[in-house]
Tab-separated table of C-alpha atoms in Angstrom:
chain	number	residue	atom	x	y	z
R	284	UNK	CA	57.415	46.781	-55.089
R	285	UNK	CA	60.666	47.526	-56.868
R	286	UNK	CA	62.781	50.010	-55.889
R	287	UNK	CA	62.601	53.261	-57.814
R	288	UNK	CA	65.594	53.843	-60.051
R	289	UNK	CA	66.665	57.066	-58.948
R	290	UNK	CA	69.011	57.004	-55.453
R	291	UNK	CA	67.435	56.939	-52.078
R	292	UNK	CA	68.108	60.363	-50.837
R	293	UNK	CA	64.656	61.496	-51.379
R	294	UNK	CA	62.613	58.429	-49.536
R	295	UNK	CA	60.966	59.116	-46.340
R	296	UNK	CA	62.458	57.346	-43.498
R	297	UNK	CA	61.856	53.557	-42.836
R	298	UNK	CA	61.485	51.892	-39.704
R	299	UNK	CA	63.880	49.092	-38.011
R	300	UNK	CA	61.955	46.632	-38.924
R	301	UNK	CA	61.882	47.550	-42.770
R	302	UNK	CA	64.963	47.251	-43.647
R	303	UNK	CA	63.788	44.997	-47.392
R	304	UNK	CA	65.742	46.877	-50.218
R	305	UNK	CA	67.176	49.717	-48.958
R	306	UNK	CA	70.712	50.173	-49.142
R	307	UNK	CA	72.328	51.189	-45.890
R	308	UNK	CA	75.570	51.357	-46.964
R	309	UNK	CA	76.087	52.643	-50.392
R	310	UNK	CA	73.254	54.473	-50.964
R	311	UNK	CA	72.068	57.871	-50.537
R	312	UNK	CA	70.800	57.901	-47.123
R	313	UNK	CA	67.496	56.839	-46.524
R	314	UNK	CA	67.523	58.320	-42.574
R	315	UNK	CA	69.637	59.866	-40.383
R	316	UNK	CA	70.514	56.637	-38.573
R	317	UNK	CA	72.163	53.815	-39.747
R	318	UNK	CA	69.890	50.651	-38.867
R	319	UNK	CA	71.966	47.875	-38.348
R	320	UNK	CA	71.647	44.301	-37.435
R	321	UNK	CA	72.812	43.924	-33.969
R	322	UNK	CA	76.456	42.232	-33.884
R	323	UNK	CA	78.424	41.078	-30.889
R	324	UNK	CA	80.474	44.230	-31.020
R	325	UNK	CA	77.946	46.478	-32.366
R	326	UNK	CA	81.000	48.015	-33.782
R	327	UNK	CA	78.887	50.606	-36.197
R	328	UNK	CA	76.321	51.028	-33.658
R	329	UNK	CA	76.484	55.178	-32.886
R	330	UNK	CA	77.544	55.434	-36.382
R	331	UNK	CA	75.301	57.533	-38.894
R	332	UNK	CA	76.129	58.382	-42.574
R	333	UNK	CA	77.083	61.877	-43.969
R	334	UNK	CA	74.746	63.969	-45.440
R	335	UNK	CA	74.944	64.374	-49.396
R	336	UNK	CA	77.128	67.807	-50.092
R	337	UNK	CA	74.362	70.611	-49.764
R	338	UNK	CA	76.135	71.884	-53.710
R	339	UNK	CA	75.315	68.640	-55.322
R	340	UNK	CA	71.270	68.585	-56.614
R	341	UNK	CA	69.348	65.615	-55.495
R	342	UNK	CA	68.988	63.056	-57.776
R	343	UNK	CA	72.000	64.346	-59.780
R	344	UNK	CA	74.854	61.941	-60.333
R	345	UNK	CA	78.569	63.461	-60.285
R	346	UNK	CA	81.828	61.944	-60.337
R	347	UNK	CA	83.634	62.278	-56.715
R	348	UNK	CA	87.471	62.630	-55.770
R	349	UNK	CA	89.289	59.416	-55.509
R	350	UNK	CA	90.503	58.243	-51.946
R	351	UNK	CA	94.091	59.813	-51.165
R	352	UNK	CA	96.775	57.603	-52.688
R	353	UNK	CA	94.704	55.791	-54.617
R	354	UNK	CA	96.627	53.856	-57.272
R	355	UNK	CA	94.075	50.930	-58.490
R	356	UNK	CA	91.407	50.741	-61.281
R	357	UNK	CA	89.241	53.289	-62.089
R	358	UNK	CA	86.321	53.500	-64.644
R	359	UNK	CA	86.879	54.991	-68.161
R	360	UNK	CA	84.196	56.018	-70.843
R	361	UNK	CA	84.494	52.882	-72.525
R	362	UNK	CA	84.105	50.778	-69.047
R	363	UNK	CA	80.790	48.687	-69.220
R	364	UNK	CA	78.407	48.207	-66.307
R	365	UNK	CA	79.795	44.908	-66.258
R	366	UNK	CA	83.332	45.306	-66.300
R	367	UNK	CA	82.821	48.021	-63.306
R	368	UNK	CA	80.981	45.752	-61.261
R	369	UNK	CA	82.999	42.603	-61.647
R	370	UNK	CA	85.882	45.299	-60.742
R	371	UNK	CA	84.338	46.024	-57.491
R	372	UNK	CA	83.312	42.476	-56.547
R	373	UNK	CA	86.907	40.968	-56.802
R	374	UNK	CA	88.808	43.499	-55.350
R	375	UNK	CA	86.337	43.642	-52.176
R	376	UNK	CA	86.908	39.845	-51.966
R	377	UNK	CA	90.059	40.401	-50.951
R	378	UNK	CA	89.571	43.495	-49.459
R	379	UNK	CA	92.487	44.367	-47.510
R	380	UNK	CA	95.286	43.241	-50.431
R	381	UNK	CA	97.218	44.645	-51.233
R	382	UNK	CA	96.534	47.299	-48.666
R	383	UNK	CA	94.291	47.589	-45.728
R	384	UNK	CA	90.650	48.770	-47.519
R	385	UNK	CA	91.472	48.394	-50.869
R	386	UNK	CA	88.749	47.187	-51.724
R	387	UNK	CA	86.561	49.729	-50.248
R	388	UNK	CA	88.935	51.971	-52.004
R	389	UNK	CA	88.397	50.753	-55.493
R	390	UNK	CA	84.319	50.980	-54.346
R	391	UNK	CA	84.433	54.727	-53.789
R	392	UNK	CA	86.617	54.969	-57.325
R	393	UNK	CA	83.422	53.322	-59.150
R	394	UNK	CA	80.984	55.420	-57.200
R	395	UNK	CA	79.053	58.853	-57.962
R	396	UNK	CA	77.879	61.637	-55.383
R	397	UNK	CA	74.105	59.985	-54.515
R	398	UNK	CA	76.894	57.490	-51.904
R	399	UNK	CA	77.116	59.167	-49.151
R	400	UNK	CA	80.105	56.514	-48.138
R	401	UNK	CA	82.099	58.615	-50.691
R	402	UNK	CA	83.243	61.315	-48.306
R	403	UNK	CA	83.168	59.370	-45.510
R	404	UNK	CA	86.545	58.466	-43.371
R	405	UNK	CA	87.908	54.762	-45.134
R	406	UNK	CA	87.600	53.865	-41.480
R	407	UNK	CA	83.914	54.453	-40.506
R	408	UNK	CA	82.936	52.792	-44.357
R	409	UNK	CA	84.563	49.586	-42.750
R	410	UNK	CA	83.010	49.581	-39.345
R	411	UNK	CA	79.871	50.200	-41.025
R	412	UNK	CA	80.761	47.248	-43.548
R	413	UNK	CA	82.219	44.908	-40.822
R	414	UNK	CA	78.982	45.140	-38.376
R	415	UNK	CA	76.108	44.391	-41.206
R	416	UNK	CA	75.650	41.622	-43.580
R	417	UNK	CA	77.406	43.619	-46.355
R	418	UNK	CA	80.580	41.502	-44.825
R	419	UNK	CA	79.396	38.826	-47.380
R	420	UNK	CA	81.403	40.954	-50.480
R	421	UNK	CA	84.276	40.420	-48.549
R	422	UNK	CA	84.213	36.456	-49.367
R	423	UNK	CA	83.035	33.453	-48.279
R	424	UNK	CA	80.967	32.964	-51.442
R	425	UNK	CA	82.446	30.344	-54.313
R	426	UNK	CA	81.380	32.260	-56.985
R	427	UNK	CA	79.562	36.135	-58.424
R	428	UNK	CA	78.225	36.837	-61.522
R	429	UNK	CA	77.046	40.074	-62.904
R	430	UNK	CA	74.677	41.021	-65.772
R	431	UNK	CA	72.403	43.916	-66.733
R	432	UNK	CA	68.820	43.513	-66.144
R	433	UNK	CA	67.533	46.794	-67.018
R	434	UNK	CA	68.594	49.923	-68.631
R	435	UNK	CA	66.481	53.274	-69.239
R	436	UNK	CA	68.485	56.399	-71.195
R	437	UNK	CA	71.191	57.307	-68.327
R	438	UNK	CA	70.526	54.299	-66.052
R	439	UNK	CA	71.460	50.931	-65.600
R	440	UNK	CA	70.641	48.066	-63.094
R	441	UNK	CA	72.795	45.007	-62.273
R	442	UNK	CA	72.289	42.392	-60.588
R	443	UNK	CA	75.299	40.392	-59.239
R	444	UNK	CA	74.507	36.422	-58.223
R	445	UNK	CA	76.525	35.218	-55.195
R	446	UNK	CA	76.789	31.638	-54.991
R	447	UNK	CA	77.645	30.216	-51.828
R	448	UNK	CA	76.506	27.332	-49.054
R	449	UNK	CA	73.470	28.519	-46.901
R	450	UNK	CA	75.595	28.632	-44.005
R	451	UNK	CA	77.861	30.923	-45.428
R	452	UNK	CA	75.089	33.341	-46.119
R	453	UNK	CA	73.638	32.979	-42.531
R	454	UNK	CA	77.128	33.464	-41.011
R	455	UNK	CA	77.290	37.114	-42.361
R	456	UNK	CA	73.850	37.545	-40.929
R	457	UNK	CA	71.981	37.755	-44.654
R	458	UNK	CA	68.240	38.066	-43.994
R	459	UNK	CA	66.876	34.563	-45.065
R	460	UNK	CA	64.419	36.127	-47.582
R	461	UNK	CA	67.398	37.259	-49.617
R	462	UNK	CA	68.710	33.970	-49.899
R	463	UNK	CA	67.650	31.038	-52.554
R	464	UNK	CA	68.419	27.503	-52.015
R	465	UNK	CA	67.622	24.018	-53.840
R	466	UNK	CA	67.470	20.397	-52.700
R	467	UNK	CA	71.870	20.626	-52.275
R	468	UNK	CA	72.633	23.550	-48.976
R	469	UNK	CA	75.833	23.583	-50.260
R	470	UNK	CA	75.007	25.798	-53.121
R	471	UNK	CA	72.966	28.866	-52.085
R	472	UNK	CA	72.349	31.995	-54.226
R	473	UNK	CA	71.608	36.086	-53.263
R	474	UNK	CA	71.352	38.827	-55.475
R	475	UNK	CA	73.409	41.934	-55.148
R	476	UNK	CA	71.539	45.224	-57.294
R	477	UNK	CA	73.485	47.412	-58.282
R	478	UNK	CA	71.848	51.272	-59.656
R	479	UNK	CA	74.255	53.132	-61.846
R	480	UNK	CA	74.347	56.055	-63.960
R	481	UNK	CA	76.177	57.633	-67.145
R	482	UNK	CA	76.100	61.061	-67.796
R	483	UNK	CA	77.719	64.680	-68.692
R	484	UNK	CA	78.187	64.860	-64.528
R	485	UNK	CA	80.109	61.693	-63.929
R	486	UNK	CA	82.563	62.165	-66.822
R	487	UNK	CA	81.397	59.674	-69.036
R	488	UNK	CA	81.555	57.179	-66.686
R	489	UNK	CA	79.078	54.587	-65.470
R	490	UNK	CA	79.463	54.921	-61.838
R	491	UNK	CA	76.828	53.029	-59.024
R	492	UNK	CA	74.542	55.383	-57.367
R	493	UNK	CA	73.052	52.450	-55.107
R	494	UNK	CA	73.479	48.775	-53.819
R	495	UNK	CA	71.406	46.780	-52.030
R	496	UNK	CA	70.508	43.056	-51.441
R	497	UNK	CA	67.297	42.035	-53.584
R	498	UNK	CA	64.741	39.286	-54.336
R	499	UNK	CA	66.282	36.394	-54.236
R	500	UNK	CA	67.068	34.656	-58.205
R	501	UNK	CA	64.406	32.777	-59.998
R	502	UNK	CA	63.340	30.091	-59.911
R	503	UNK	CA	63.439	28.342	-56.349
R	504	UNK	CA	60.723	26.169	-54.659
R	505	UNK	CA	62.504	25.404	-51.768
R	506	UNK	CA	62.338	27.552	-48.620
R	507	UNK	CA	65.326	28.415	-46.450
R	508	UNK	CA	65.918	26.303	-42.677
R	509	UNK	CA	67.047	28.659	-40.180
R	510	UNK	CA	69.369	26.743	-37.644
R	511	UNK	CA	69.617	27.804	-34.495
């Protein structure tokens, strides 16, 4: 089943093993452990994600500081899901210019309070990034496209289509049952789902509450060939 629109923070804890659509990076946390995929240097492997501010109510979306000497794009009233999204995408693409993080940086900027990764040190949020799958936003994909799928009074969902070759996808470690192929390897699709809100609390602003990796796009009759 879907996951529920509202952020994570108020799930009960899910084993290793189910890690489906949960976000474990941008999301509210969902346990008091980070579960990871193992990586060769298991770089975010004792790390675990701050708890949400004990002032903030759960469920309750507010805007957050921006990281220190942050000079790059931030949302306005009149910024569409869209245009936030497709804001976020490209600048984690090329994460680290013109700075180291910037990407990440222009993340938090476009993020409410249900992110836990929005007080967290810039250093941690890219440990945590580098060791899991997530590494995929920072390229290796040929092309992303975002839309709205679904929208309900304060709340949005977007879905973001990576396009890439299969290999790509396995090379950041992407769970195969994220990933869509056709008769041609070479072009590959996964879906990024973004949960956002726009309220009195976050200014104005439609900022992302949640991301996660989803259901792979529609249609696709061909199944995915692990090599090993």
């Amino acid at each position: 089943p879907a996951s529920p629109l509202i952020s994570l923070s108020m799930h009960t804890p899910r084993p290793a093993s189910d890690l489906s659509r949960r976000s474990l990076l941008f999301g509210a946390a969902a346990s008091s452990t980070l579960l990871l995929p193992p990586t060769p240097s298991r770089a975010a492997k004792d790390y675990t994600p701050p708890a949400a501010s004990s002032f903030i109510p759960k469920g309750e979306s507010f805007s957050v500081p921006l990281p220190e000497g942050y000079k790059g794009p931030v949302p306005t009233p009149s910024t569409t899901p869209v245009q936030a999204i497709d804001t976020i995408v490209k600048a984690m693409k090329t994460t680290d210019q013109p700075e180291r993080n910037y990407g990440l940086k222009v993340a938090i900027a476009h993020t409410s309070s249900q992110n836990p990764f929005a007080s967290a040190p810039m250093d941690k949020f890219r440990k945590v990034m580098d060791g899991s799958y997530y590494r995929i936003l920072f390229g290796g994909y040929t092309k992303a496209v975002s839309k709205v799928v679904a929208t309900q009074g304060d709340k949005c969902i977007v879905h973001t289509t990576l396009t890439a070759p299969q290999q790509a996808f396995l090379d950041a470690k992407l769970p195969p049952k994220y990933i869509a192929c056709g008769e041609d390897e070479g072009r590959c699709e996964a879906t990024v789902v973004w949960k956002m809100t726009k309220s009195e609390s976050t200014g104005g602003k439609w900022l992302f509450d949640t991301v996660f990796f989803g259901d792979p796009p529609e249609p696709t009759t061909y199944r995915i060939n692990v090599k090993k």
